[in-house]
mmCIF file of C-alpha atoms in Angstrom:
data_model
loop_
_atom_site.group_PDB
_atom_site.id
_atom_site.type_symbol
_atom_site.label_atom_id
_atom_site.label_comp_id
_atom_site.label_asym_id
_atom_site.label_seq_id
_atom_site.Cartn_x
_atom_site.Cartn_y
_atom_site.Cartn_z
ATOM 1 C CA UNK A 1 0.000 0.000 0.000
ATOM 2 C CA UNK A 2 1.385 3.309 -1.085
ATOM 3 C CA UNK A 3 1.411 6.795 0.871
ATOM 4 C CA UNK A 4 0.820 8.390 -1.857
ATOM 5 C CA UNK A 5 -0.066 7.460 -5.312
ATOM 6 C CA UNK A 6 2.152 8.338 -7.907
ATOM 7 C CA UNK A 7 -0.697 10.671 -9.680
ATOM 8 C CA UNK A 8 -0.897 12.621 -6.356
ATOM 9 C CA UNK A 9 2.962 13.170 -6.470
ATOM 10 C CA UNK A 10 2.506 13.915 -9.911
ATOM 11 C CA UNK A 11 5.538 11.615 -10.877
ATOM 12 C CA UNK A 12 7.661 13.127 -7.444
ATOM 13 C CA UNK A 13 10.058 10.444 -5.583
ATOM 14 C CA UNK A 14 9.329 10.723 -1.533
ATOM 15 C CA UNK A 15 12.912 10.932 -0.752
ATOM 16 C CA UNK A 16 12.251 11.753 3.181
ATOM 17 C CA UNK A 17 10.429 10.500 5.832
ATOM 18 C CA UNK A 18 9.849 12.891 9.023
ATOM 19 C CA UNK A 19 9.081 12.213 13.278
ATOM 20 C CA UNK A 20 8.314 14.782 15.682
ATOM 21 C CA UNK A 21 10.161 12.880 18.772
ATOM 22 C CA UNK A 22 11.268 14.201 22.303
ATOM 23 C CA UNK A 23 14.553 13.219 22.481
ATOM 24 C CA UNK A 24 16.690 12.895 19.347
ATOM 25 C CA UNK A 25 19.719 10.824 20.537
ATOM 26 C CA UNK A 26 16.985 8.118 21.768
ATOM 27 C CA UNK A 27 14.807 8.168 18.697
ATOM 28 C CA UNK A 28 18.133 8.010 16.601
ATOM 29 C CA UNK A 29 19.474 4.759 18.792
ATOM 30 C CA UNK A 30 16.475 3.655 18.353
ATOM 31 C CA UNK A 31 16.272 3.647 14.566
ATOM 32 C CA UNK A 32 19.602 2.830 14.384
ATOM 33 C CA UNK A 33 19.023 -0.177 16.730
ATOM 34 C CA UNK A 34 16.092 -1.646 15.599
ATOM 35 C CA UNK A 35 15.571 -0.455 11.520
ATOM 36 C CA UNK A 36 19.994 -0.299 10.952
ATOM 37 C CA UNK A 37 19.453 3.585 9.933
ATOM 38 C CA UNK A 38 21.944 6.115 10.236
ATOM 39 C CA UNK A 39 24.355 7.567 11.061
ATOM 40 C CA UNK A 40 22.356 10.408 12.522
ATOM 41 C CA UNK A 41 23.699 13.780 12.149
ATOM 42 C CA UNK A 42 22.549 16.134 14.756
ATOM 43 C CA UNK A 43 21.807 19.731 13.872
ATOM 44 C CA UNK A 44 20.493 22.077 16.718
ATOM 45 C CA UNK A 45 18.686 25.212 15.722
ATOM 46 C CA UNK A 46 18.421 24.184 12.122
ATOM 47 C CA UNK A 47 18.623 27.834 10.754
ATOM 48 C CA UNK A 48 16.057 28.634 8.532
ATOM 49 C CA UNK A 49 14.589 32.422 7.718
ATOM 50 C CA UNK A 50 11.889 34.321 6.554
ATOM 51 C CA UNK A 51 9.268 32.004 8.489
ATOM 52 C CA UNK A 52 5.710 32.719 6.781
ATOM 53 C CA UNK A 53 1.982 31.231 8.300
ATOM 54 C CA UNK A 54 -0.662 29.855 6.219
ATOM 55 C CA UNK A 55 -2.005 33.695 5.886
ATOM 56 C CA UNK A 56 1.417 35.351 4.849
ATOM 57 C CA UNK A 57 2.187 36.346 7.919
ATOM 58 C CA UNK A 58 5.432 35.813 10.003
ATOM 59 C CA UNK A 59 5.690 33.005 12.195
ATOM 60 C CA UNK A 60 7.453 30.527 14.486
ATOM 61 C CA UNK A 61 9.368 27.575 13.711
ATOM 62 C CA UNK A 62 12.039 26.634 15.740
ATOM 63 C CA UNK A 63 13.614 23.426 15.591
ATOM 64 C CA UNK A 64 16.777 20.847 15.910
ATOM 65 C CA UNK A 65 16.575 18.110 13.728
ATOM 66 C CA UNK A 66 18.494 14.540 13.374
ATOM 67 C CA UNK A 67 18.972 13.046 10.107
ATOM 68 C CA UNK A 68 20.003 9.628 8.581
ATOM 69 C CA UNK A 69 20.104 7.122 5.350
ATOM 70 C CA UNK A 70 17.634 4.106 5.982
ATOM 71 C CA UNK A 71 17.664 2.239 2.734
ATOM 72 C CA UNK A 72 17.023 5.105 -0.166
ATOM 73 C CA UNK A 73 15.075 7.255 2.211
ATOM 74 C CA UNK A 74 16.383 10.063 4.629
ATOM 75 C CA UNK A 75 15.253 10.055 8.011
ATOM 76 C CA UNK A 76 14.698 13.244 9.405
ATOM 77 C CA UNK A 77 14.075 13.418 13.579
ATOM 78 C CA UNK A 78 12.750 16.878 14.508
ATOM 79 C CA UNK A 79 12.472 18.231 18.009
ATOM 80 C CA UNK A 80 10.658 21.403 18.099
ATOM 81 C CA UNK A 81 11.780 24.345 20.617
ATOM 82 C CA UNK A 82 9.329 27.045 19.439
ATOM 83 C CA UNK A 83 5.838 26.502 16.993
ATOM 84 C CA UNK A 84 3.566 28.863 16.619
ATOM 85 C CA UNK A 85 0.314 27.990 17.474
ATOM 86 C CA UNK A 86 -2.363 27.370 14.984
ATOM 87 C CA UNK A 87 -2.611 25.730 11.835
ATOM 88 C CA UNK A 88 0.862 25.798 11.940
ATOM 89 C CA UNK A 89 1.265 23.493 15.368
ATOM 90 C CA UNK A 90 -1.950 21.280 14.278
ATOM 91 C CA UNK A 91 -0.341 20.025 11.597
ATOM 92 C CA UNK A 92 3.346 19.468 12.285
ATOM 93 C CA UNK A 93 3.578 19.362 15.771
ATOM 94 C CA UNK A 94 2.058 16.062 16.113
ATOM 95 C CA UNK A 95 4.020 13.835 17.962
ATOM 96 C CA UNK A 96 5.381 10.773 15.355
ATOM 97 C CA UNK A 97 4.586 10.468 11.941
ATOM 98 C CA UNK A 98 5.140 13.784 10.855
ATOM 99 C CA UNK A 99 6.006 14.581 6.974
ATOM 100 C CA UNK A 100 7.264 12.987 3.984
ATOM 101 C CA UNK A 101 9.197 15.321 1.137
ATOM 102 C CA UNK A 102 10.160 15.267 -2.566
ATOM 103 C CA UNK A 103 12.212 17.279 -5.007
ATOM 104 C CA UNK A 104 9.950 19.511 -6.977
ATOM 105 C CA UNK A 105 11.773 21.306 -9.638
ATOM 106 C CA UNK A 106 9.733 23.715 -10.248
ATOM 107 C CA UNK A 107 8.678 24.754 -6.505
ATOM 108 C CA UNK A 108 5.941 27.416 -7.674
ATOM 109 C CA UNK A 109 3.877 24.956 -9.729
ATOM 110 C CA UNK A 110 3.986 22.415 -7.345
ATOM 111 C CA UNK A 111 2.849 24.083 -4.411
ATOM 112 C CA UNK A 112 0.126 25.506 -7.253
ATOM 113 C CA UNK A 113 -0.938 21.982 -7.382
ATOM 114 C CA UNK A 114 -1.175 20.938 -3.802
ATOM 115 C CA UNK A 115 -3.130 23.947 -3.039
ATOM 116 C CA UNK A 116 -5.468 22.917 -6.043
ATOM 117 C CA UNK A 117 -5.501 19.547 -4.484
ATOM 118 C CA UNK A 118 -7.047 20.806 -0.791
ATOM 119 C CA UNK A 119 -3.865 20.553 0.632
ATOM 120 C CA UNK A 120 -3.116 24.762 1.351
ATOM 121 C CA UNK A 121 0.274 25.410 2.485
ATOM 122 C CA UNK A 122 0.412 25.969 6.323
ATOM 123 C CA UNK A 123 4.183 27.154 6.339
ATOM 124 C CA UNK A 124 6.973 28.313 4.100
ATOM 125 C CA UNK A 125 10.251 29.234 4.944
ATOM 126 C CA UNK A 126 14.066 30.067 3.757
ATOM 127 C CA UNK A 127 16.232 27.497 3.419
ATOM 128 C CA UNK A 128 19.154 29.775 2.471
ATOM 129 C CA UNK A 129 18.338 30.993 -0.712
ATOM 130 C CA UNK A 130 15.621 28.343 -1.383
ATOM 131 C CA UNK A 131 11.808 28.397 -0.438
ATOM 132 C CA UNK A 132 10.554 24.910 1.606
ATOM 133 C CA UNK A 133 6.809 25.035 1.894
ATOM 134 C CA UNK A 134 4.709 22.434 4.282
ATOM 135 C CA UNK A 135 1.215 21.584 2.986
ATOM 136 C CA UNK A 136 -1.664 20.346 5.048
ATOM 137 C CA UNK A 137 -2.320 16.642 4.110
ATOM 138 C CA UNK A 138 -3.325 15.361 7.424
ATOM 139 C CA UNK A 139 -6.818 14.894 6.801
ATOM 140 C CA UNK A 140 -6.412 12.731 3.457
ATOM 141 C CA UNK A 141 -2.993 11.398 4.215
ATOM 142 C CA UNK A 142 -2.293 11.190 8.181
ATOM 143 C CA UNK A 143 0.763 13.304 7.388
ATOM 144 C CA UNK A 144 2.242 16.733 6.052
ATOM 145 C CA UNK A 145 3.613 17.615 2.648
ATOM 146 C CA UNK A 146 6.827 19.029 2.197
ATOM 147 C CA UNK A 147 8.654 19.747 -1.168
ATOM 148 C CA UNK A 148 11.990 22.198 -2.295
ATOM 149 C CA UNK A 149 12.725 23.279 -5.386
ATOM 150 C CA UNK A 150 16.211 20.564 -6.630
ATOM 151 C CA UNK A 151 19.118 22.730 -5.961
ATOM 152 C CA UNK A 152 23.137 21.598 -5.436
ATOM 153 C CA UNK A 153 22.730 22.829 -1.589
ATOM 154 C CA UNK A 154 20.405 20.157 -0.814
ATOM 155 C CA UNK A 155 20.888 17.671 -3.003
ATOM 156 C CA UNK A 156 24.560 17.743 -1.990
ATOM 157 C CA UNK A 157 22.826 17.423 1.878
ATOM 158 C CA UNK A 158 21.249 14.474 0.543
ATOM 159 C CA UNK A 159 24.633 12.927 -0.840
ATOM 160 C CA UNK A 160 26.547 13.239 2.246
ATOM 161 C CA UNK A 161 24.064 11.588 4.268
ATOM 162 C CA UNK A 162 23.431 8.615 1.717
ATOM 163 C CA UNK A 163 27.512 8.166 1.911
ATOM 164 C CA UNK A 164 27.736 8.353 5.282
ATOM 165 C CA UNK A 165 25.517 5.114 5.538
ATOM 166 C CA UNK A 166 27.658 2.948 2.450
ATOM 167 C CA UNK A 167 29.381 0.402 4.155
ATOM 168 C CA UNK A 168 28.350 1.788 7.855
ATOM 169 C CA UNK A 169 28.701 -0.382 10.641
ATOM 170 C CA UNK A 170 26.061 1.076 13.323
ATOM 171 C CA UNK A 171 29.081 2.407 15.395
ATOM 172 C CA UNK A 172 28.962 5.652 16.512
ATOM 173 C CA UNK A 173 25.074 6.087 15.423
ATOM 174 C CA UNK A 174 24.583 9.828 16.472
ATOM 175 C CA UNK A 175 26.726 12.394 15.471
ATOM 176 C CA UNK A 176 27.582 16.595 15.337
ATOM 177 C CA UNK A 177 26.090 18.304 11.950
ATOM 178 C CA UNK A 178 27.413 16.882 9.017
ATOM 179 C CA UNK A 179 29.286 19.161 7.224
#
């Protein structure tokens, strides 16, 4: 059974999977432990900019997140510090479960389509010089959206992390930010 239909992706690879947790070190033992993901890199205050709310509006979004290779998916572990509350919170401050994301290359048309879709953006954000939006797909999915447009900076985020986990051996499963 799929998450998503390909149709609703409109052709998009899921290429993360997101969990709100309490502790990262414990959840990424854990998935190191019992699913052989990682290694976790650990990055506290994940800086991000130009926060925006489902209205336009500034908001909050603090976080530190953990993130890992498990098979051809990246694991991302958030721990939120600050949310602001709202649509925002509802929909990805839910403990577990939290998101899945995809490569959109061109980041305007898809969030177009998501919007068309029922799924209205509840919070965009800079990502140094690139635009992340989250879209509400909680009620039809159980989860968020996320999607960025492809650019070297992440993609080359993405890399790291998948090399990391060639050949690791589960020592050392949580580590400092990769860099």
């Amino acid at each position: 059974m799929a998450l998503l239909t390909q149709e609703q992706l409109d052709g998009h690879q899921i290429v993360q999977i997101a969990f709100v947790v309490d502790n990262l070190e414990d959840a990424a033992r854990g998935w190191s432990g019992t699913f052989g993901a990682g290694p976790f890199f650990v990055h506290e205050n994940m800086p991000v900019s130009d926060v925006r709310g489902p209205d336009g509006r500034p908001a909050v979004f603090s976080q530190d997140v953990a993130i890992g290779q498990w098979g051809s998916l990246m694991v991302e572990l958030v721990k939120w510090h600050d949310l602001q509350a709202g649509p925002v919170a509802d929909v990805l401050g839910r403990s577990g479960f939290n998101h899945v994301a995809y490569f959109a290359p061109d980041s305007d048309a898809e969030r177009e389509r998501l919007e068309a879709a029922g799924h209205k953006v509840v919070v965009s954000l800079g990502f140094g010089d690139l635009r992340v939006h989250f879209h509400d797909a909680v009620a039809e999915h159980g989860f968020a959206i996320e999607h960025y447009p492809c650019a070297d900076v992440v993609e080359e985020l993405y890399r790291k992390v998948a090399e990391a986990a060639q050949g690791w051996d589960g020592a050392d499963p949580v580590r400092g930010p990769i860099s």
